[in-house]
XYZ file of C-alpha atoms in Angstrom:
615
model
C 252.147 153.414 250.889
C 252.396 149.671 250.193
C 251.053 150.236 246.693
C 253.735 152.833 246.091
C 256.468 150.397 247.100
C 255.098 147.799 244.686
C 254.956 150.465 241.953
C 258.626 151.450 242.620
C 259.681 147.772 242.662
C 257.861 147.239 239.366
C 259.618 150.206 237.747
C 262.983 148.889 238.972
C 262.287 145.424 237.585
C 261.264 146.779 234.195
C 264.309 149.063 234.103
C 266.547 146.117 235.039
C 265.055 143.941 232.360
C 265.572 146.754 229.909
C 269.257 146.994 230.717
C 269.692 143.227 230.673
C 267.655 143.021 227.453
C 269.858 145.622 225.769
C 273.022 143.688 226.722
C 271.401 140.437 225.516
C 270.516 142.110 222.231
C 274.165 143.121 221.774
C 275.247 139.574 222.510
C 272.637 138.284 220.026
C 273.917 140.583 217.338
C 277.473 139.487 217.996
C 276.445 135.844 217.825
C 274.668 136.457 214.513
C 277.820 137.996 213.072
C 279.849 135.003 214.215
C 277.318 132.538 212.704
C 277.367 134.407 209.408
C 281.182 134.132 209.342
C 280.932 130.423 210.136
C 278.446 129.825 207.307
C 280.610 131.759 204.831
C 283.639 129.613 205.672
C 281.643 126.411 205.309
C 280.331 127.490 201.918
C 283.878 128.206 200.738
C 285.147 124.878 202.085
C 282.361 123.077 200.156
C 283.242 124.817 196.880
C 285.045 122.850 194.160
C 287.591 125.674 193.846
C 288.568 125.747 197.531
C 291.998 124.247 196.931
C 293.694 121.305 198.604
C 292.261 119.230 201.458
C 294.426 121.214 203.880
C 292.943 124.458 202.555
C 289.430 123.127 202.940
C 290.014 121.858 206.463
C 291.559 125.198 207.416
C 288.317 126.863 206.322
C 286.331 124.292 208.326
C 288.427 125.038 211.386
C 287.715 128.754 210.998
C 284.006 127.918 210.718
C 284.249 125.889 213.928
C 285.966 128.803 215.676
C 283.182 131.242 214.761
C 280.426 128.792 215.608
C 281.957 128.199 219.080
C 282.259 131.962 219.680
C 278.571 132.306 218.849
C 277.662 129.548 221.293
C 279.795 131.097 224.074
C 278.322 134.564 223.377
C 274.853 133.236 223.929
C 275.575 131.001 226.927
C 276.696 133.645 229.442
C 276.019 137.097 230.782
C 272.704 138.792 230.112
C 271.788 136.367 227.307
C 271.897 133.508 229.799
C 269.746 135.437 232.247
C 267.113 136.273 229.630
C 267.082 132.767 228.233
C 265.585 131.355 231.444
C 262.640 133.777 231.409
C 259.686 131.609 230.295
C 258.138 134.042 227.772
C 260.644 136.833 227.133
C 263.553 134.394 226.667
C 262.153 132.709 223.563
C 264.279 134.655 221.058
C 267.501 133.898 222.944
C 266.628 130.216 223.177
C 266.068 130.142 219.418
C 269.504 131.701 218.856
C 271.103 129.214 221.276
C 269.678 126.298 219.338
C 270.897 127.779 216.056
C 274.396 128.068 217.524
C 274.439 124.509 218.784
C 273.234 123.252 215.400
C 275.955 125.273 213.671
C 278.658 123.623 215.710
C 277.376 120.113 214.960
C 277.084 120.986 211.248
C 280.716 122.085 211.142
C 281.941 118.741 212.456
C 279.803 116.791 210.009
C 280.995 119.008 207.157
C 284.643 118.226 208.099
C 283.924 114.495 207.699
C 282.171 115.044 204.372
C 285.006 117.232 202.972
C 287.577 114.628 204.015
C 285.591 111.734 202.462
C 285.042 113.638 199.202
C 288.663 114.686 198.779
C 289.851 111.441 197.058
C 287.288 111.984 194.280
C 289.186 115.138 193.356
C 292.454 113.370 192.523
C 291.928 109.757 191.437
C 289.457 107.534 189.632
C 286.486 106.556 191.789
C 285.868 103.060 193.009
C 283.129 101.415 195.019
C 284.927 101.964 198.373
C 285.618 105.652 197.848
C 282.102 106.315 196.564
C 280.643 104.399 199.517
C 282.647 106.393 202.096
C 281.709 109.686 200.481
C 278.087 108.690 200.386
C 278.106 107.697 204.053
C 279.666 111.013 205.076
C 277.127 113.063 203.066
C 274.203 111.141 204.470
C 275.638 111.670 207.956
C 275.781 115.414 207.248
C 272.117 115.183 206.117
C 271.125 113.578 209.416
C 272.942 116.263 211.420
C 271.204 118.996 209.432
C 267.837 117.321 209.953
C 268.363 117.171 213.701
C 269.360 120.835 213.792
C 266.312 121.742 211.687
C 263.973 119.883 214.102
C 265.681 121.452 217.152
C 265.322 125.043 215.859
C 261.788 124.427 214.572
C 260.694 123.350 218.074
C 262.163 126.541 219.591
C 259.335 129.068 219.281
C 260.412 132.694 218.709
C 258.786 135.722 220.368
C 259.230 138.413 217.739
C 262.724 139.605 216.976
C 264.084 136.247 215.798
C 261.207 135.191 213.548
C 262.868 136.389 210.353
C 266.284 134.959 211.324
C 264.707 131.670 212.316
C 262.867 131.364 208.982
C 266.083 132.220 207.154
C 267.983 129.535 209.088
C 265.316 126.895 208.504
C 265.191 127.636 204.780
C 268.994 127.491 204.421
C 269.213 124.346 206.601
C 266.493 122.623 204.606
C 268.228 123.407 201.311
C 271.587 122.184 202.596
C 270.033 119.050 203.999
C 268.311 118.259 200.717
C 271.581 118.822 198.804
C 273.512 116.537 201.147
C 270.861 113.850 200.914
C 270.720 114.036 197.132
C 274.505 113.881 196.772
C 274.829 111.044 199.288
C 272.153 108.917 197.716
C 273.447 109.679 194.233
C 276.959 108.460 195.167
C 275.499 105.428 196.861
C 273.652 104.471 193.678
C 276.675 105.211 191.522
C 278.826 102.842 193.587
C 276.766 99.967 192.259
C 278.225 100.555 188.777
C 281.721 99.916 190.148
C 281.541 96.213 190.761
C 281.880 92.776 189.136
C 281.228 92.806 185.389
C 277.552 92.586 184.657
C 276.519 92.746 188.317
C 274.207 95.682 187.375
C 272.543 96.211 183.993
C 270.571 99.335 182.997
C 268.644 100.107 179.847
C 270.080 103.377 178.553
C 267.360 105.189 176.595
C 268.529 108.095 174.355
C 265.481 110.350 174.167
C 264.863 112.825 171.344
C 262.809 115.802 172.686
C 262.290 117.129 169.141
C 259.477 114.521 169.076
C 258.012 114.824 172.553
C 256.974 111.965 174.790
C 255.842 112.223 178.378
C 259.258 111.481 179.910
C 261.024 113.717 177.369
C 261.240 112.442 173.814
C 261.050 109.522 171.370
C 263.605 106.816 172.219
C 265.725 106.937 169.070
C 268.638 104.817 170.224
C 269.292 102.531 173.173
C 272.209 100.765 174.810
C 272.874 98.539 177.801
C 274.990 100.048 180.553
C 276.738 97.410 182.703
C 278.751 97.584 185.928
C 282.467 96.863 185.774
C 285.416 96.963 188.173
C 286.657 100.122 186.478
C 283.238 101.721 186.222
C 280.217 101.561 183.940
C 280.596 100.041 180.422
C 278.335 100.836 177.469
C 277.732 97.956 175.144
C 276.303 98.066 171.678
C 274.120 101.037 170.806
C 271.260 100.281 168.444
C 268.002 101.845 167.193
C 264.868 101.225 169.231
C 263.148 99.848 166.178
C 265.307 96.757 166.503
C 263.569 95.951 169.792
C 260.083 96.567 168.398
C 260.675 93.803 165.880
C 261.285 91.364 168.736
C 258.236 92.246 170.874
C 255.572 89.528 170.825
C 252.300 90.142 172.628
C 253.344 93.089 174.782
C 252.843 93.277 178.562
C 249.894 94.189 180.728
C 249.081 97.876 181.062
C 250.422 99.082 184.416
C 247.870 99.728 187.165
C 249.069 103.326 187.496
C 248.177 104.249 183.940
C 244.700 105.814 183.453
C 242.378 104.912 180.650
C 243.495 107.624 178.180
C 246.810 105.772 177.501
C 244.894 102.864 175.953
C 244.793 104.836 172.671
C 248.600 104.506 172.505
C 250.440 101.123 172.359
C 252.483 101.979 175.489
C 252.731 98.373 176.650
C 253.559 96.738 173.342
C 255.975 99.025 171.458
C 259.177 100.806 172.474
C 258.386 103.877 170.386
C 255.304 104.526 172.582
C 256.328 103.061 175.939
C 257.414 106.450 177.356
C 254.321 108.414 176.357
C 253.229 108.599 180.044
C 255.221 111.232 181.946
C 255.859 109.132 185.064
C 259.244 107.360 184.668
C 258.625 104.932 187.587
C 255.617 103.616 185.693
C 257.393 103.787 182.286
C 260.497 102.124 183.660
C 258.635 99.196 185.130
C 256.826 98.705 181.801
C 260.065 99.040 179.840
C 261.851 96.447 181.954
C 259.085 93.907 181.497
C 258.879 94.662 177.754
C 262.653 94.261 177.314
C 262.810 91.030 179.255
C 259.942 89.651 177.147
C 261.686 90.672 173.932
C 265.203 89.472 174.821
C 264.983 87.156 177.805
C 267.585 89.275 179.614
C 267.219 90.919 183.003
C 267.543 94.622 183.793
C 268.171 96.430 187.024
C 266.666 99.670 185.850
C 266.371 102.332 183.193
C 268.389 105.528 182.588
C 266.761 108.085 180.279
C 269.092 110.736 178.801
C 268.764 113.349 176.070
C 271.138 115.710 174.175
C 270.825 118.436 176.816
C 272.306 115.996 179.373
C 275.007 114.984 176.873
C 275.831 118.715 176.594
C 276.675 118.748 180.333
C 279.103 115.840 179.779
C 280.817 117.548 176.861
C 281.011 120.778 178.851
C 283.406 119.018 181.193
C 284.993 116.433 178.885
C 285.442 118.597 175.788
C 284.255 118.035 172.241
C 284.078 114.835 170.243
C 284.227 114.386 166.460
C 281.586 112.299 164.701
C 281.269 112.011 160.910
C 283.682 114.899 160.486
C 281.563 117.141 162.684
C 282.920 118.594 165.975
C 280.255 118.091 168.607
C 280.473 120.140 171.769
C 278.290 121.377 174.591
C 277.026 124.347 172.589
C 275.984 122.532 169.409
C 275.152 118.945 170.390
C 271.409 119.746 170.713
C 271.084 121.397 167.325
C 273.337 118.826 165.634
C 271.386 115.815 166.904
C 267.823 117.227 166.845
C 267.890 119.263 163.603
C 271.051 119.307 161.561
C 271.466 115.520 161.453
C 268.069 115.275 159.693
C 269.108 117.935 157.169
C 272.589 116.504 156.559
C 271.332 112.941 156.062
C 267.964 113.830 154.511
C 268.232 111.112 151.842
C 270.216 108.519 153.852
C 268.293 107.289 156.898
C 270.881 104.549 157.580
C 273.710 107.098 157.723
C 271.688 109.346 160.008
C 271.027 106.536 162.480
C 274.710 105.552 162.337
C 275.670 109.182 163.110
C 273.329 109.408 166.094
C 274.490 106.057 167.437
C 278.099 107.230 167.208
C 277.261 110.440 169.035
C 275.806 108.364 171.862
C 278.912 106.096 172.001
C 281.352 109.007 171.911
C 279.454 110.748 174.737
C 280.011 107.720 176.923
C 283.698 107.545 175.918
C 284.009 111.252 176.819
C 282.307 110.597 180.164
C 284.737 107.857 181.038
C 287.694 109.909 179.833
C 286.800 112.846 182.097
C 285.681 110.812 185.117
C 289.136 110.184 186.654
C 290.183 113.852 186.585
C 286.865 115.721 186.875
C 284.400 113.508 188.837
C 282.899 116.349 190.863
C 282.383 118.565 187.784
C 280.731 115.676 185.950
C 278.400 114.958 188.905
C 277.482 118.670 189.168
C 276.775 118.830 185.415
C 274.601 115.750 185.409
C 272.825 117.071 188.509
C 271.921 120.198 186.514
C 270.599 117.963 183.725
C 268.604 115.896 186.230
C 266.935 119.028 187.611
C 265.385 119.623 184.198
C 264.578 115.893 183.768
C 267.118 115.542 180.943
C 268.527 112.698 183.021
C 266.122 110.348 184.871
C 266.645 106.994 186.579
C 264.440 104.053 187.506
C 265.536 101.061 189.617
C 263.847 97.687 190.009
C 265.180 97.607 193.573
C 262.447 99.110 195.802
C 264.878 100.736 198.251
C 266.969 102.237 195.476
C 263.797 103.523 193.733
C 262.692 105.253 196.934
C 266.094 106.899 197.109
C 265.801 108.039 193.491
C 262.398 109.592 194.254
C 263.865 111.210 197.398
C 266.716 112.882 195.494
C 264.444 114.094 192.736
C 265.829 112.195 189.741
C 263.216 109.477 189.410
C 261.076 111.414 186.941
C 257.949 111.013 189.105
C 254.702 112.775 188.349
C 252.971 111.673 191.531
C 251.090 114.695 192.948
C 252.234 115.957 196.398
C 250.039 114.895 199.313
C 249.305 118.604 200.157
C 249.341 121.990 198.480
C 248.866 122.849 194.806
C 250.536 121.223 191.812
C 251.095 122.048 188.165
C 252.958 120.136 185.415
C 252.371 120.624 181.625
C 253.127 117.574 179.469
C 252.950 117.357 175.686
C 253.132 114.290 173.381
C 253.843 114.704 169.651
C 251.148 112.913 167.605
C 252.214 114.057 164.141
C 255.430 111.921 163.626
C 257.654 114.934 162.993
C 260.489 116.664 164.809
C 258.803 120.023 165.368
C 259.100 120.110 169.137
C 262.578 121.540 168.681
C 260.722 124.689 167.621
C 257.969 124.600 170.249
C 257.768 127.069 173.104
C 255.185 126.950 175.933
C 254.120 129.729 178.261
C 252.017 129.084 181.356
C 250.051 131.696 183.296
C 248.688 130.372 186.620
C 246.401 132.713 188.486
C 245.094 131.642 191.916
C 242.525 133.456 194.079
C 242.469 132.181 197.634
C 238.968 132.147 199.168
C 237.712 133.064 202.608
C 236.746 129.410 203.324
C 240.319 128.195 202.645
C 239.607 127.036 199.091
C 240.869 128.457 195.793
C 239.819 129.320 192.261
C 242.540 128.867 189.697
C 242.886 129.888 186.057
C 245.496 128.216 183.781
C 246.370 129.713 180.408
C 248.798 127.501 178.441
C 250.058 129.060 175.201
C 251.824 126.828 172.691
C 253.877 128.689 170.065
C 254.992 126.765 166.988
C 258.082 128.511 165.580
C 258.621 125.991 162.810
C 258.534 126.984 159.147
C 256.099 125.396 156.666
C 258.885 124.860 154.106
C 262.659 124.837 153.715
C 263.404 121.870 155.894
C 263.288 118.110 155.181
C 259.892 116.397 155.420
C 261.225 114.184 158.173
C 261.451 117.327 160.374
C 258.417 119.429 159.382
C 256.171 116.793 157.885
C 253.576 115.991 156.854
C 253.791 112.425 158.017
C 250.630 111.622 156.016
C 247.538 113.301 154.583
C 246.085 114.031 158.044
C 248.651 116.835 158.631
C 250.058 119.917 157.005
C 253.683 120.833 156.526
C 254.989 122.578 159.642
C 251.924 121.606 161.726
C 252.603 120.636 165.313
C 249.958 118.189 166.650
C 250.010 117.661 170.424
C 248.181 115.520 172.922
C 248.527 118.063 175.723
C 247.984 117.223 179.417
C 248.004 119.472 182.465
C 248.625 117.714 185.769
C 247.105 119.545 188.789
C 246.263 118.769 192.395
C 243.706 115.996 192.865
C 241.412 118.288 194.957
C 240.578 120.403 191.934
C 237.438 120.155 189.847
C 237.183 121.530 186.345
C 234.665 124.333 185.850
C 235.419 125.290 182.237
C 237.890 124.632 179.452
C 238.622 126.803 176.377
C 240.814 126.898 173.277
C 241.654 130.490 172.226
C 238.764 131.663 174.367
C 236.159 129.332 172.902
C 234.566 126.532 174.998
C 236.253 123.210 174.437
C 236.001 119.567 175.533
C 238.673 118.124 177.764
C 239.341 114.697 179.289
C 239.613 114.702 183.114
C 241.048 111.647 184.893
C 242.487 110.870 188.276
C 246.183 110.034 187.933
C 248.912 109.315 190.513
C 247.212 111.319 193.288
C 246.380 114.239 190.998
C 243.969 115.273 188.275
C 244.976 115.218 184.566
C 243.338 117.523 182.001
C 244.006 116.257 178.418
C 243.027 117.333 174.921
C 244.389 117.203 171.357
C 245.528 120.482 169.813
C 246.963 121.456 166.427
C 249.294 124.463 165.988
C 250.052 125.540 162.454
C 253.483 126.785 161.358
C 254.370 130.167 162.914
C 251.110 130.200 164.881
C 250.086 129.840 168.534
C 247.171 128.375 170.447
C 246.083 129.094 174.041
C 244.400 126.447 176.203
C 242.423 127.708 179.174
C 241.205 125.897 182.298
C 239.086 127.258 185.183
C 239.437 125.168 188.321
C 238.025 125.265 191.882
C 239.003 123.358 195.013
C 238.596 123.236 198.813
C 241.356 123.233 201.438
C 243.941 125.081 199.358
C 245.795 126.587 202.353
C 247.455 125.264 205.525
C 246.629 126.816 208.880
C 249.830 127.388 210.878
C 250.144 127.608 214.637
C 251.168 131.280 214.908
C 248.077 132.909 213.326
C 249.353 132.505 209.762
C 248.249 130.518 206.760
C 250.379 129.083 203.962
C 249.752 128.379 200.267
C 252.239 126.055 198.500
C 252.618 125.299 194.822
C 254.806 122.597 193.262
C 255.852 123.188 189.646
C 257.341 120.314 187.703
C 259.005 120.494 184.246
C 258.804 118.207 181.232
C 262.143 117.544 179.592
C 261.701 119.853 176.613
C 264.209 121.541 174.314
C 263.096 125.007 175.462
C 262.082 125.308 179.102
C 258.511 126.461 179.729
C 258.065 130.092 180.787
C 255.805 130.307 183.853
C 253.995 133.213 185.513
C 252.283 132.621 188.853
C 250.064 135.209 190.552
C 248.303 134.586 193.892
C 245.593 136.803 195.435
C 244.918 136.622 199.192
C 241.559 135.818 200.798
C 239.634 138.703 202.432
C 241.224 139.855 205.658
C 244.699 138.521 204.837
C 247.919 139.858 203.310
C 251.153 138.255 202.140
C 254.019 138.292 204.650
C 256.469 137.914 201.770
C 257.019 136.388 198.378
C 258.943 133.195 197.586
C 262.601 133.568 196.540
C 262.685 135.304 193.161
C 259.116 136.499 193.570
C 257.633 139.917 194.310
C 254.737 141.701 195.930
C 252.662 144.185 193.886
C 249.771 145.581 195.805
C 247.815 142.747 197.323
C 249.159 140.156 194.869
C 252.208 137.941 195.271
C 253.809 136.597 192.087
C 256.683 134.569 190.706
C 257.880 134.198 187.108
C 260.761 132.408 185.423
C 261.891 129.421 183.498
C 260.541 125.986 184.461
C 263.966 124.459 183.959
C 263.793 122.518 187.187
C 261.231 121.485 189.843
C 260.231 124.502 191.862
C 258.387 124.680 195.171
C 256.819 128.090 195.833
C 255.637 128.926 199.348
C 253.402 131.941 200.113
C 252.786 132.846 203.773
C 249.961 135.137 204.834
C 249.073 137.043 208.013
C 245.887 138.864 209.061
C 245.590 142.466 207.823
C 244.727 143.642 211.329
């Protein structure tokens, strides 16, 4: 009889929990609807087309209302009862933490929207930029706290997907706030006493590739001023080469292969390494030796970044040619060499004037369209068409943190891939070069990986019909239309090279440790209208991370070189025995057992693949 009473009591308890659970589930769904409405209002308030400050703050108030309703929904009734249950209440506790974080984010967003509003209507100054920076960095801190709070709340089952969705969105928003805040903080330094900050402005020409983007054709000195940055005289880089004496010591971060290039004694070669922090430090020392003048850093920019300026500021006219966002790349990388084929002095003068007029256009548009300019330059920076180096250690750490420092340092964990080419033929054929990368990874049962890289270089240049300055040959070593490259693939330092090929035939390749990774380098010639495929077979240990909830994770960081045409990349990952993919990264797909991603490498991309046991 006693056993029967316990059985009846057990049935009643389970039934009661079922009823309470159903009500809690309804409350959870209602809270999720309210949080979605709050997020949508915040996104609209953060948009550049949201209207006046009053309009934006009204949207923020609506977001606050919905966030509070979500919090109230989850703090009473059945949801409150379930939340205190040690095991079964996990999902409700996760939702409660999300709601609390949403409320704090709304308040921090209000402060950021208010601080950014003056930039919409009047020229920036150091005070306004500083206040906006402080508000954005404050929003970043709030988002980071919310991320940590929700990450510590362990879900049971139902909220796993929603929790991952929140953490991904929160991480992206936090990163954007940090990048914008640090960017404005650095920009504020250019609104100060005249000459208080001086940056070497390097105009790179990616038609003749260098590691950081392209040959430095022209340069200028950008100085701070009370009304904003001022660009002084623009001149050809060759002028500086004539003033260099003995050069400077090769930086400690540069591996042995760079000794074949005069990277520490000539400006035309100084940016052959792909790591701008290393290049910038060398460039500053080289400039100070040549001129005796100090520099606070280096800004590298190319025509694709100039296009973003002109997209906002409108066209400029140089030498009777209208230069706009759509044609500035072709006009400066190809057409200028055709138009001034027999007059090198006139061509240099034309390119110098384009650089000057781009800065004039920037200053003209800045008072009325500061946010649009910042957004445009941010797009350019994502593709490394705009990169910055600072001699100030704290500022340089910030530049690395916001992703515009042009670093090639390998990540401390996960996989890594970055193709880098250097033109060794003295022509301008990289305007016609396209690269395709296929990266196939097979994860192993012991946690390691085998990887196969196939890098195809297609030379679309003609062998005739264009000036020799564009298609060559530079001298008797080369043919007309021939693209000669010193090609490097940067991968994770844990890899070892098993085999290298060129068009399927065994080939020699240089392997060297570099900035926490492994570099694979070789010279390759691609004739006009032809292609060459470089292959690399790699193997490593410890390719995956073991997570706490019976999952493993494989991560891959893809970094671009600042090329005229973005690389096309295909990634395919196969699981180890006994595992399957829980999903593909954004933009990716699952096909059978394989997870894949493909697209343009027009910005740094971090791909994450999570796997769960098959049984």
